[in-house]
Coordinates of C-alpha atoms in Angstrom, one line a residue:
X1 CA 84.2 86.8 118.9
X2 CA 86.7 87.4 121.7
X3 CA 85.7 90.3 123.9
X4 CA 88.9 92.3 123.1
X5 CA 88.1 92.2 119.4
X6 CA 84.6 93.4 120.0
X7 CA 85.9 96.3 122.1
X8 CA 88.5 97.2 119.4
X9 CA 85.6 97.7 117.0
X10 CA 83.7 99.8 119.5
X11 CA 86.6 102.0 120.6
X12 CA 86.3 104.7 117.9
X13 CA 82.6 105.4 118.8
X14 CA 82.0 108.2 121.3
X15 CA 78.9 108.4 123.5
X16 CA 78.1 111.1 126.1
X17 CA 76.8 110.7 129.6
X18 CA 76.2 113.0 132.6
X19 CA 78.7 112.8 135.4
X20 CA 79.6 114.6 138.6
X21 CA 83.0 116.4 139.2
X22 CA 84.5 113.0 140.1
X23 CA 83.5 111.6 136.7
X24 CA 81.0 109.3 138.4
X25 CA 77.7 108.7 136.5
X26 CA 74.8 110.8 137.5
X27 CA 72.0 108.3 137.8
X28 CA 68.2 108.7 137.7
X29 CA 65.8 106.6 139.7
X30 CA 63.8 104.1 137.6
X31 CA 61.2 101.5 138.2
X32 CA 61.5 98.8 140.9
X33 CA 64.3 100.6 142.7
X34 CA 66.5 100.5 139.7
X35 CA 68.7 103.4 138.5
X36 CA 69.2 104.6 135.0
X37 CA 72.4 105.7 133.4
X38 CA 72.0 107.6 130.2
X39 CA 74.3 107.3 127.2
X40 CA 73.7 109.7 124.2
X41 CA 75.1 109.5 120.7
X42 CA 74.8 113.3 120.5
X43 CA 76.6 115.6 122.9
X44 CA 73.7 118.1 122.6
X45 CA 71.3 115.6 124.0
X46 CA 73.5 115.0 127.0
X47 CA 73.6 118.7 127.6
X48 CA 69.8 118.9 127.3
X49 CA 69.3 116.3 130.0
X50 CA 71.4 118.4 132.4
X51 CA 68.9 121.2 131.7
X52 CA 66.1 118.8 132.5
X53 CA 67.8 117.7 135.7
X54 CA 68.2 121.3 136.6
X55 CA 64.4 121.6 136.6
X56 CA 64.0 118.6 139.0
X57 CA 67.2 119.0 141.1
X58 CA 69.1 122.3 140.7
X59 CA 71.7 121.4 143.2
X60 CA 72.5 118.1 141.4
X61 CA 72.6 119.8 138.0
X62 CA 75.0 122.5 139.2
X63 CA 77.7 119.9 139.8
X64 CA 76.9 117.9 136.7
X65 CA 78.8 117.9 133.4
X66 CA 78.9 116.0 130.1
X67 CA 81.4 113.2 130.0
X68 CA 82.6 111.8 126.7
X69 CA 83.3 108.0 126.8
X70 CA 83.8 105.4 124.1
X71 CA 81.6 102.4 123.5
X72 CA 84.3 99.9 124.3
X73 CA 84.3 101.2 127.9
X74 CA 80.5 101.0 128.0
X75 CA 80.7 97.5 126.6
X76 CA 83.2 96.6 129.3
X77 CA 80.6 97.7 131.9
X78 CA 77.9 95.7 130.2
X79 CA 79.9 92.5 130.1
X80 CA 81.6 92.6 133.4
X81 CA 79.8 90.9 136.3
X82 CA 78.0 93.4 138.4
X83 CA 79.4 92.1 141.6
X84 CA 82.8 93.2 140.2
X85 CA 81.7 96.6 139.0
X86 CA 79.5 97.3 142.0
X87 CA 76.7 98.5 139.8
X88 CA 74.0 96.2 141.0
X89 CA 70.5 97.4 140.1
X90 CA 71.8 100.0 137.5
X91 CA 70.4 99.7 134.0
X92 CA 72.2 101.5 131.1
X93 CA 70.3 102.7 128.1
X94 CA 71.2 104.5 124.9
X95 CA 69.0 107.7 124.8
X96 CA 67.5 109.4 121.7
X97 CA 65.9 112.7 122.3
X98 CA 64.4 114.7 125.1
X99 CA 61.0 113.1 124.6
X100 CA 62.5 109.8 125.7
X101 CA 64.3 111.5 128.6
X102 CA 61.0 112.8 129.9
X103 CA 59.6 109.3 130.1
X104 CA 62.8 108.0 131.8
X105 CA 62.6 110.7 134.4
X106 CA 59.1 109.6 135.3
X107 CA 60.2 106.0 135.7
X108 CA 59.1 104.7 132.3
X109 CA 61.5 102.5 130.4
X110 CA 62.5 103.4 126.9
X111 CA 64.1 101.8 123.8
X112 CA 67.8 101.9 122.7
X113 CA 68.0 104.5 120.0
X114 CA 70.1 107.5 118.8
X115 CA 68.9 111.0 117.9
X116 CA 65.7 111.0 116.0
X117 CA 67.2 112.2 112.7
X118 CA 68.8 108.8 112.3
X119 CA 65.5 107.0 113.2
X120 CA 63.8 109.1 110.5
X121 CA 66.4 108.0 108.0
X122 CA 65.8 104.4 109.0
X123 CA 62.0 104.7 108.7
X124 CA 62.4 106.3 105.3
X125 CA 64.5 103.4 104.1
X126 CA 61.9 101.0 105.4
X127 CA 59.2 102.9 103.6
X128 CA 61.2 102.8 100.3
X129 CA 61.7 99.1 100.8
X130 CA 57.9 98.5 101.2
X131 CA 58.1 97.8 104.9
X132 CA 55.0 99.2 106.6
X133 CA 56.2 100.5 110.0
X134 CA 56.1 103.7 112.0
X135 CA 58.7 102.8 114.6
X136 CA 62.2 101.6 114.8
X137 CA 63.5 99.5 117.7
X138 CA 67.1 100.2 118.6
X139 CA 70.0 102.3 117.3
X140 CA 70.0 102.3 113.5
X141 CA 73.2 101.3 111.6
X142 CA 73.4 101.8 107.9
X143 CA 75.2 99.7 105.2
X144 CA 75.7 100.1 101.5
X145 CA 75.5 97.0 99.4
X146 CA 79.0 96.2 98.0
X147 CA 80.8 99.0 99.9
X148 CA 84.0 97.7 101.6
X149 CA 87.2 99.2 103.1
X150 CA 90.4 97.4 102.2
X151 CA 93.6 97.5 104.2
X152 CA 96.9 95.7 103.6
X153 CA 95.7 92.5 105.1
X154 CA 91.9 92.7 105.6
X155 CA 88.7 93.8 103.9
X156 CA 86.1 95.3 106.1
X157 CA 82.4 96.0 105.8
X158 CA 81.7 99.4 107.3
X159 CA 78.5 100.0 109.3
X160 CA 77.6 103.7 109.8
X161 CA 75.8 105.2 112.8
X162 CA 74.7 108.1 110.7
X163 CA 73.3 108.0 107.2
X164 CA 75.0 111.2 106.4
X165 CA 78.4 109.5 106.8
X166 CA 77.3 106.7 104.7
X167 CA 76.2 109.1 102.0
X168 CA 79.7 110.7 102.0
X169 CA 81.3 107.2 101.7
X170 CA 79.0 106.0 99.0
X171 CA 79.3 109.2 97.0
X172 CA 83.1 109.1 97.1
X173 CA 83.3 105.4 96.2
X174 CA 80.6 105.8 93.5
X175 CA 82.4 108.7 91.9
X176 CA 85.8 107.0 92.0
X177 CA 84.4 103.8 90.5
X178 CA 82.5 105.6 87.8
X179 CA 85.4 107.8 86.9
X180 CA 87.6 104.8 86.4
X181 CA 85.0 102.9 84.4
X182 CA 84.0 105.9 82.3
X183 CA 87.6 106.7 81.6
X184 CA 88.3 103.2 80.3
X185 CA 85.2 103.1 78.1
X186 CA 85.9 106.6 76.7
X187 CA 89.5 105.6 75.9
X188 CA 88.1 102.8 73.8
X189 CA 85.5 105.2 72.2
X190 CA 88.3 107.6 71.3
X191 CA 90.3 104.8 69.6
X192 CA 87.2 103.6 67.7
X193 CA 86.5 107.2 66.6
X194 CA 90.0 107.6 65.2
X195 CA 89.7 104.3 63.4
X196 CA 86.3 105.2 62.0
X197 CA 87.5 108.6 60.7
X198 CA 90.5 106.9 59.1
X199 CA 88.3 104.2 57.5
X200 CA 86.0 106.8 56.1
X201 CA 88.9 108.5 54.4
X202 CA 89.9 105.2 52.8
X203 CA 86.3 104.7 51.6
X204 CA 86.4 108.1 49.8
X205 CA 89.5 107.0 47.8
X206 CA 88.3 103.5 47.0
X207 CA 86.1 102.1 44.4
X208 CA 84.3 98.8 43.5
X209 CA 84.8 95.8 45.7
X210 CA 87.5 97.6 47.9
X211 CA 85.0 100.4 48.6
X212 CA 82.3 97.9 49.7
X213 CA 84.7 96.1 52.0
X214 CA 85.8 99.4 53.6
X215 CA 82.2 100.6 54.0
X216 CA 81.5 97.3 55.8
X217 CA 84.5 97.8 58.0
X218 CA 83.4 101.4 58.8
X219 CA 80.0 100.2 59.7
X220 CA 81.4 97.7 62.2
X221 CA 83.7 100.3 63.7
X222 CA 80.9 102.8 64.0
X223 CA 78.8 100.1 65.8
X224 CA 81.7 99.6 68.3
X225 CA 82.0 103.4 68.8
X226 CA 78.2 103.8 69.4
X227 CA 78.3 100.9 71.9
X228 CA 81.2 102.4 73.8
X229 CA 79.5 105.8 74.1
X230 CA 76.3 104.1 75.2
X231 CA 78.1 102.2 77.9
X232 CA 79.7 105.4 79.2
X233 CA 76.3 107.1 79.3
X234 CA 74.9 104.1 81.2
X235 CA 77.6 104.2 83.8
X236 CA 77.0 108.0 84.3
X237 CA 73.3 107.4 85.2
X238 CA 73.8 104.0 87.0
X239 CA 71.8 103.8 90.2
X240 CA 73.4 104.2 93.6
X241 CA 74.0 101.1 95.6
X242 CA 71.2 99.7 97.8
X243 CA 71.2 101.0 101.3
X244 CA 70.2 98.7 104.2
X245 CA 69.5 99.5 107.8
X246 CA 69.8 97.3 110.9
X247 CA 69.9 97.5 114.6
X248 CA 73.2 98.3 116.4
X249 CA 72.2 96.2 119.4
X250 CA 71.5 93.2 117.2
X251 CA 74.7 93.5 115.4
X252 CA 76.6 93.8 118.6
X253 CA 74.8 90.8 120.1
X254 CA 75.5 88.6 117.1
X255 CA 79.1 89.8 116.8
X256 CA 79.7 89.0 120.4
X257 CA 78.1 85.6 120.1
X258 CA 79.8 84.7 116.8
X259 CA 82.0 81.6 116.6
X260 CA 83.0 79.0 114.1
X261 CA 81.9 79.8 110.5
X262 CA 80.1 83.0 111.5
X263 CA 83.2 84.4 113.2
X264 CA 85.0 85.1 109.9
X265 CA 82.0 87.1 108.6
X266 CA 81.5 89.2 111.7
X267 CA 85.3 89.8 112.0
X268 CA 84.9 91.9 108.8
X269 CA 82.5 94.3 110.4
X270 CA 83.7 97.7 111.4
X271 CA 81.8 100.7 112.9
X272 CA 82.2 104.2 111.6
X273 CA 82.0 106.9 114.3
X274 CA 79.2 109.4 113.9
X275 CA 80.2 112.5 112.0
X276 CA 83.7 111.2 111.1
X277 CA 83.3 111.4 107.3
X278 CA 81.2 114.5 107.4
X279 CA 84.0 116.3 109.3
X280 CA 86.6 115.0 106.9
X281 CA 84.6 116.2 103.9
X282 CA 84.1 119.7 105.5
X283 CA 87.8 119.8 106.1
X284 CA 88.6 119.1 102.5
X285 CA 86.1 121.7 101.4
X286 CA 87.8 124.3 103.5
X287 CA 91.3 123.4 102.1
X288 CA 90.1 123.5 98.5
X289 CA 90.7 126.7 96.5
X290 CA 87.9 129.2 97.3
X291 CA 87.1 127.4 100.6
X292 CA 86.1 129.7 103.4
X293 CA 87.4 129.1 106.9
X294 CA 85.3 130.4 109.8

C-alpha cells in the first residue's frame, strides 16, 4: 500500500509522548548506547512517566511536558531513513503502563502495547476462544465479525483500539439491524393476526364443507402467525457478532507491505481512534431529555 494511504489511516489516532519546551522528544537511555522514545496511547501514562522522570532527574522533568502527536507522524519517523531524520540509535516503542516504564528506565526492552485494560480485554477474548495464553504481544486491535462502515463510494472494515469503542459500535449496529428485522417480521405477524381473526369469524357463520375449508384456512394462517412471532423472538435473543482481536503492529506491517490482490482487502481497513465512539455516546446521553451536564 502506498505510504500516503497508510498515513491517512493512521492520522486520526493520537498518541502521547514526553517533550521539552521546544517540542523535542525527551529520550531515555537504553541498552547498547541506544535511546528510547516513549509513545503512549493514554495521556495519563505519558503524565505518569514525567512523574517517574522527576524521581530520576528533577531538572529534566521540570522542563518536560506531554505532547500529543498522531500516528501518521510517528509512522513517518519509522519509515524515513534515519540519516534523513538524524535519529540514529533511537528506538521508538509504544508504552503500556508504568510497570513497563520502570523496566525501560533500567535499560530493559519492552513490548509494544497500550494500556493494560485493553490487554486484559484481549486476553479475555483469547480465553473465551479457548486459546491458552497469559500474555499478549503488541497493541491489541478489535474487530467485530460482519461489522462494516459504508460511505458513498467505499465499504470499510473498522478496527478498534479499545474494546469499549467496539462495544458501542456493535451495540448500535446490532440494535438498528434487529429493530429493522423485528419491525418487518412483526408487520407480517400483524397482517396474519388480522387475517386469522377474520377467518375465525367466517368459520362461526359457516357450516358443512365450507366450515371445514375455512377451519383448514384458519389453521394455515395461525401457523404463519406463530412462525412470524417465533422469528421475532429469535431475532430479539440472537447472539452478538463474534469479536476478534489482533495485533496493531502486525496489521500495520501487512497493510504497508500489501500489493496486488491483497491491496484491495487491506485498503478496506480503517482504524478507530481510542475513545471516539465512547465520547460520542456520552455526548448523545447528555443531549437526551433528562441528561445531566457537568
